[in-house]
Tab-separated table of C-alpha atoms in Angstrom:
chain	number	residue	atom	x	y	z
A	241	ALA	CA	15.452	-45.694	-19.279
A	242	GLN	CA	18.472	-43.537	-18.739
A	243	ARG	CA	18.163	-40.653	-16.497
A	244	LYS	CA	18.994	-37.037	-17.543
A	245	LYS	CA	22.494	-35.991	-16.516
A	246	ILE	CA	21.683	-32.582	-14.330
A	247	SER	CA	24.152	-30.136	-15.615
A	248	PRO	CA	25.900	-28.046	-12.970
A	249	LEU	CA	24.845	-24.318	-12.383
A	250	SER	CA	25.894	-22.091	-15.337
A	251	SER	CA	27.600	-18.751	-14.625
A	252	THR	CA	24.917	-16.737	-15.804
A	253	LEU	CA	22.667	-18.620	-13.239
A	254	THR	CA	25.160	-18.417	-10.456
A	255	LYS	CA	25.518	-14.747	-11.018
A	256	SER	CA	21.581	-14.496	-10.959
A	257	LEU	CA	21.465	-16.237	-7.466
A	258	ARG	CA	24.097	-14.152	-6.141
A	259	ALA	CA	22.191	-11.499	-7.306
A	260	PHE	CA	19.070	-12.428	-5.698
A	261	SER	CA	20.899	-12.982	-2.311
A	262	SER	CA	22.131	-9.129	-2.407
A	263	LEU	CA	18.798	-7.836	-3.607
A	264	ASN	CA	18.646	-5.485	-0.413
A	265	ASP	CA	21.902	-3.748	-1.895
A	266	PRO	CA	21.389	-2.483	-5.528
A	267	THR	CA	25.061	-1.727	-5.939
A	268	MET	CA	25.949	-5.435	-5.322
A	269	LEU	CA	23.835	-6.206	-8.530
A	270	ASP	CA	26.045	-7.222	-11.648
A	271	PRO	CA	26.067	-4.137	-13.857
A	272	ASP	CA	26.886	-6.290	-16.984
A	273	TYR	CA	23.762	-8.522	-16.777
A	274	GLU	CA	21.766	-8.674	-19.991
A	275	TYR	CA	18.385	-7.322	-18.475
A	276	GLU	CA	16.499	-6.593	-21.517
A	277	ARG	CA	17.017	-9.943	-23.082
A	278	LEU	CA	15.451	-11.629	-20.209
A	279	ARG	CA	12.495	-9.773	-19.526
A	280	THR	CA	10.147	-11.429	-22.094
A	281	ASN	CA	10.015	-14.068	-24.272
A	282	VAL	CA	11.898	-16.426	-22.278
A	283	THR	CA	12.463	-19.858	-23.908
A	284	THR	CA	14.712	-21.894	-21.546
A	285	PRO	CA	14.573	-22.767	-17.862
A	286	GLU	CA	17.745	-21.155	-17.240
A	287	ASP	CA	16.500	-17.874	-18.641
A	288	ALA	CA	13.025	-18.082	-16.838
A	289	VAL	CA	14.829	-18.466	-13.424
A	290	ASN	CA	17.018	-15.623	-14.075
A	291	ASN	CA	14.032	-13.484	-15.122
A	292	ILE	CA	12.237	-14.449	-11.816
A	293	LEU	CA	15.225	-13.835	-9.568
A	294	TYR	CA	16.057	-10.398	-11.125
A	295	ASN	CA	12.436	-9.063	-11.126
A	296	THR	CA	11.885	-10.216	-7.440
A	297	PRO	CA	11.468	-6.834	-5.501
A	298	ALA	CA	13.557	-6.407	-2.797
A	299	VAL	CA	12.055	-6.327	0.795
A	300	LYS	CA	12.062	-2.690	2.305
A	301	ARG	CA	13.556	-2.548	5.755
A	302	GLY	CA	13.734	1.216	6.117
A	303	PRO	CA	14.370	3.212	9.206
A	304	VAL	CA	10.666	4.550	9.279
A	305	GLN	CA	7.774	2.627	10.630
A	306	ARG	CA	3.919	3.541	9.824
A	307	ARG	CA	1.989	3.567	13.091
A	308	THR	CA	-1.899	3.887	12.852
A	309	ILE	CA	-3.759	5.179	16.210
A	310	CYS	CA	-7.362	5.851	16.645
A	311	ALA	CA	-8.464	7.863	19.437
A	312	LEU	CA	-12.121	8.288	20.783
A	313	VAL	CA	-12.496	11.976	22.164
A	314	ASN	CA	-15.349	14.180	23.178
A	315	ASN	CA	-16.979	16.440	20.498
A	316	HIS	CA	-15.688	19.414	22.377
A	317	PRO	CA	-13.687	22.493	21.054
A	318	GLY	CA	-9.931	22.383	21.751
A	319	VAL	CA	-9.569	18.851	21.693
A	320	LEU	CA	-7.825	18.424	18.486
A	321	VAL	CA	-5.392	21.120	19.755
A	322	GLN	CA	-4.686	18.748	22.783
A	323	VAL	CA	-4.171	15.574	21.026
A	324	THR	CA	-2.092	17.138	18.452
A	325	GLY	CA	0.087	18.967	21.210
A	326	VAL	CA	0.852	15.658	22.710
A	327	LEU	CA	2.371	14.386	19.564
A	328	ALA	CA	4.052	17.424	18.520
A	329	ALA	CA	5.812	17.823	21.994
A	330	ARG	CA	7.177	14.033	21.554
A	331	GLY	CA	8.422	15.140	18.126
A	332	PHE	CA	6.179	12.891	15.964
A	333	ASN	CA	5.156	14.162	12.816
A	334	ILE	CA	1.402	13.409	11.729
A	335	ASN	CA	1.456	11.768	8.222
A	336	SER	CA	-2.533	12.253	8.354
A	337	LEU	CA	-5.135	13.128	10.732
A	338	VAL	CA	-8.990	12.316	9.872
A	339	VAL	CA	-11.845	13.450	12.310
A	340	ALA	CA	-15.280	13.379	12.591
A	341	THR	CA	-18.338	12.394	14.910
A	342	THR	CA	-19.621	8.906	15.195
A	343	GLU	CA	-23.094	7.520	15.271
A	344	VAL	CA	-23.130	9.143	18.682
A	345	PRO	CA	-23.310	13.130	18.397
A	346	ASP	CA	-21.252	13.968	21.408
A	347	LEU	CA	-18.173	11.835	20.517
A	348	SER	CA	-15.725	11.771	17.665
A	349	ARG	CA	-13.118	9.308	16.377
A	350	MET	CA	-9.567	10.227	15.024
A	351	THR	CA	-7.619	8.210	12.895
A	352	ILE	CA	-3.953	9.372	13.251
A	353	THR	CA	-1.055	7.876	11.070
A	354	LEU	CA	2.409	8.671	12.056
A	355	ASN	CA	5.729	7.819	10.339
A	356	VAL	CA	8.095	7.379	13.312
A	357	LYS	CA	11.685	5.856	13.581
A	358	LYS	CA	12.517	2.495	14.894
A	359	GLY	CA	12.725	2.174	18.578
A	360	SER	CA	10.323	5.497	19.164
A	361	ASN	CA	8.431	5.347	22.313
A	362	VAL	CA	4.856	5.467	20.831
A	363	SER	CA	3.534	3.633	23.789
A	364	GLN	CA	4.203	6.646	26.110
A	365	ALA	CA	2.525	8.943	23.875
A	366	ILE	CA	-0.417	6.862	23.740
A	367	LYS	CA	-0.603	6.427	27.402
A	368	GLN	CA	-0.102	10.242	27.671
A	369	LEU	CA	-3.174	10.637	25.417
A	370	GLU	CA	-5.374	8.602	27.368
A	371	GLY	CA	-4.533	10.603	30.415
A	372	LEU	CA	-6.327	13.679	28.648
A	373	VAL	CA	-9.800	14.526	30.201
A	374	GLU	CA	-11.502	14.702	26.753
A	375	VAL	CA	-10.176	11.313	25.604
A	376	TRP	CA	-12.114	8.079	26.175
A	377	ALA	CA	-9.704	5.645	24.672
A	378	VAL	CA	-6.534	5.283	22.270
A	379	LEU	CA	-6.153	2.124	20.086
A	380	ASP	CA	-3.048	1.155	18.273
A	381	TYR	CA	-3.951	-0.470	14.965
A	382	SER	CA	-0.441	-0.950	13.963
A	383	GLU	CA	-0.447	-4.759	14.520
A	384	THR	CA	-4.230	-5.285	14.181
A	385	ALA	CA	-5.878	-6.473	11.051
A	386	VAL	CA	-7.771	-3.484	9.746
A	387	VAL	CA	-9.932	-2.258	6.807
A	388	GLU	CA	-8.372	0.930	5.635
A	389	ARG	CA	-9.495	3.379	3.230
A	390	GLU	CA	-8.402	6.845	1.907
A	391	LEU	CA	-10.137	9.202	-0.771
A	392	LEU	CA	-8.257	10.777	-3.449
A	393	LEU	CA	-9.417	13.718	-5.678
A	394	ILE	CA	-6.908	14.416	-8.697
A	395	LYS	CA	-7.188	16.838	-11.251
A	396	MET	CA	-5.458	15.632	-14.663
A	397	ALA	CA	-4.925	17.949	-17.889
A	398	HIS	CA	-6.247	16.884	-21.085
A	399	HIS	CA	-3.140	17.814	-23.021
A	400	PRO	CA	0.174	16.241	-22.729
A	401	PRO	CA	3.079	18.043	-20.406
A	402	GLY	CA	4.828	20.583	-22.862
A	403	ASP	CA	1.435	21.078	-24.662
A	404	ASP	CA	-0.235	24.077	-23.588
A	405	GLY	CA	-3.708	23.259	-25.100
A	406	SER	CA	-3.857	26.307	-27.402
A	407	GLU	CA	-3.008	24.913	-30.639
A	408	ASP	CA	-5.692	23.180	-32.794
A	409	GLU	CA	-4.050	21.386	-35.361
A	410	VAL	CA	-5.191	17.745	-36.316
A	411	ASP	CA	-1.929	16.231	-34.813
A	412	GLN	CA	-2.137	17.990	-31.351
A	413	LYS	CA	-6.061	16.757	-31.160
A	414	MET	CA	-5.006	13.390	-31.908
A	415	LYS	CA	-2.114	13.610	-29.221
A	416	ARG	CA	-4.714	14.948	-26.549
A	417	HIS	CA	-7.118	12.287	-27.543
A	418	ALA	CA	-4.618	9.555	-27.050
A	419	HIS	CA	-3.562	11.392	-23.619
A	420	ARG	CA	-7.325	11.178	-22.225
A	421	ALA	CA	-7.538	7.715	-23.380
A	422	ALA	CA	-4.296	6.662	-21.591
A	423	ILE	CA	-5.557	8.462	-18.311
A	424	LYS	CA	-8.952	6.816	-18.403
A	425	SER	CA	-7.547	3.089	-19.174
A	426	LEU	CA	-5.256	3.624	-16.098
A	427	ALA	CA	-7.847	4.667	-13.815
A	428	GLU	CA	-10.334	1.717	-14.835
A	429	VAL	CA	-7.445	-0.536	-13.841
A	430	PHE	CA	-7.467	0.991	-10.254
A	431	LYS	CA	-11.155	1.109	-10.140
A	432	ALA	CA	-11.027	4.603	-10.037
A	433	GLU	CA	-13.766	6.864	-11.868
A	434	VAL	CA	-14.215	10.227	-13.487
A	435	VAL	CA	-16.490	12.563	-11.292
A	436	ASP	CA	-15.689	15.834	-13.436
A	437	VAL	CA	-14.692	17.099	-16.858
A	438	GLY	CA	-13.743	20.289	-18.055
A	439	SER	CA	-12.628	21.889	-21.050
A	440	GLN	CA	-8.932	21.701	-19.892
A	441	ASP	CA	-8.801	19.196	-17.270
A	442	LEU	CA	-10.733	16.253	-15.553
A	443	THR	CA	-11.103	15.065	-11.966
A	444	ILE	CA	-10.653	11.547	-11.041
A	445	GLN	CA	-11.892	9.939	-7.614
A	446	LEU	CA	-10.143	6.974	-6.172
A	447	CYS	CA	-10.854	5.105	-2.632
A	448	GLY	CA	-8.763	2.529	-1.570
A	449	LYS	CA	-5.667	1.706	0.740
A	450	SER	CA	-3.092	4.511	1.264
A	451	SER	CA	-0.517	2.322	-0.544
A	452	ARG	CA	-2.706	1.851	-3.499
A	453	ILE	CA	-3.177	5.486	-3.757
A	454	ASP	CA	0.394	6.303	-3.550
A	455	ASN	CA	1.024	3.824	-6.576
A	456	PHE	CA	-1.805	5.575	-8.517
A	457	VAL	CA	-0.670	9.278	-8.091
A	458	LYS	CA	2.847	7.941	-9.089
A	459	LEU	CA	1.623	6.365	-12.238
A	460	MET	CA	-0.231	9.521	-12.993
A	461	LYS	CA	2.669	11.867	-12.527
A	462	PRO	CA	3.913	11.731	-15.979
A	463	PHE	CA	0.403	12.384	-17.362
A	464	GLY	CA	0.466	15.883	-15.948
A	465	ILE	CA	-1.156	16.480	-12.601
A	466	VAL	CA	-2.701	19.534	-12.142
A	467	GLU	CA	-3.749	19.129	-8.333
A	468	SER	CA	-4.581	16.587	-5.943
A	469	SER	CA	-6.417	16.366	-2.574
A	470	ARG	CA	-6.416	13.165	-0.156
A	471	SER	CA	-8.487	12.702	2.883
A	472	GLY	CA	-6.048	10.653	4.934
A	473	ALA	CA	-6.584	7.340	6.015
A	474	MET	CA	-9.555	5.870	8.041
A	475	ALA	CA	-9.506	2.361	9.587
A	476	VAL	CA	-11.852	0.120	11.521
A	477	PRO	CA	-10.721	-3.518	12.699
A	478	ARG	CA	-11.786	-6.212	10.660
A	479	SER	CA	-14.879	-8.194	11.462
A	480	ARG	CA	-14.235	-11.777	13.267
A	481	ILE	CA	-15.381	-14.872	11.580
A	482	SER	CA	-16.549	-17.504	13.838
A	483	PHE	CA	-18.445	-20.928	13.401
A	484	GLU	CA	-20.168	-23.000	15.937
A	485	VAL	CA	-18.332	-26.280	16.176
A	486	GLU	CA	-19.822	-29.347	17.521
A	487	SER	CA	-18.720	-30.632	20.810
A	488	GLU	CA	-17.528	-33.983	19.306
A	489	ASP	CA	-15.326	-32.264	17.273
A	490	LEU	CA	-13.081	-30.940	20.104
A	491	LYS	CA	-12.577	-34.049	21.846
A	492	ILE	CA	-9.080	-34.506	23.365
A	493	GLU	CA	-7.460	-37.525	25.256
A	494	GLU	CA	-6.121	-36.705	28.931
A	495	ASP	CA	-2.485	-37.162	27.883
A	496	GLY	CA	-3.182	-33.827	25.550
A	497	VAL	CA	-3.475	-35.494	22.241
A	498	ASP	CA	-6.160	-33.977	19.750
A	499	VAL	CA	-7.972	-37.066	18.330
A	500	THR	CA	-9.298	-35.588	15.178
A	501	MET	CA	-5.473	-35.086	14.081
A	502	LEU	CA	-5.020	-38.569	14.288
A	503	PRO	CA	-5.149	-40.841	11.083
A	504	PRO	CA	-8.261	-43.014	10.524
A	505	GLY	CA	-8.300	-46.308	12.677
């Protein structure tokens, strides 16, 4: 059987690879590339590769990092001021702060998220917080696998932007109905739920990671946000998974070779 002759890379695919290697710099993308033609209904491998390369999101390497800190403190007046004062003195801007009592009435748990620049000495601030009399311990969850949740309450208008809701014409009513249906459909995708409905607006509740809530708010913005409120991020470490392993599965020879990794025989 004759082998298929592999043709060299076409100019279009070459431009795609060049663009993919420079995705972190949007100014390097080819402005003459036909984006619309390759987004859907591709029929050739060349078009499919081009579509994948150009739709691969760039890795964001911004100068700001998100740090999550948990502080266990006494449930006494003035502790919150002391903690925020230490962070403010070092120039850290608090992105969110959640504090509440734990299962122990005299112990409170603070979850603080900070947006800090790369190279910022957060460890020194943590040591200073641990030196406070009212603070039991401070944990840095930035590099730890955690379960993070945040609550969002967002109020959306029944009518589209530009419609004040005063007209009662049939077309306007149909537009408002389609507008509400679109909002509810998007909320269902994010597993959000409608918790309150009024004559002019409705309130949606969403619980999830902070990044998921950020995306939800961005997608809801074109529909007309009346107001929104976020609780701030809460985090606890993920639970460990351990299995009992029989001793015979851990046999290692004296030379350091793991017997279980050898082939049969």
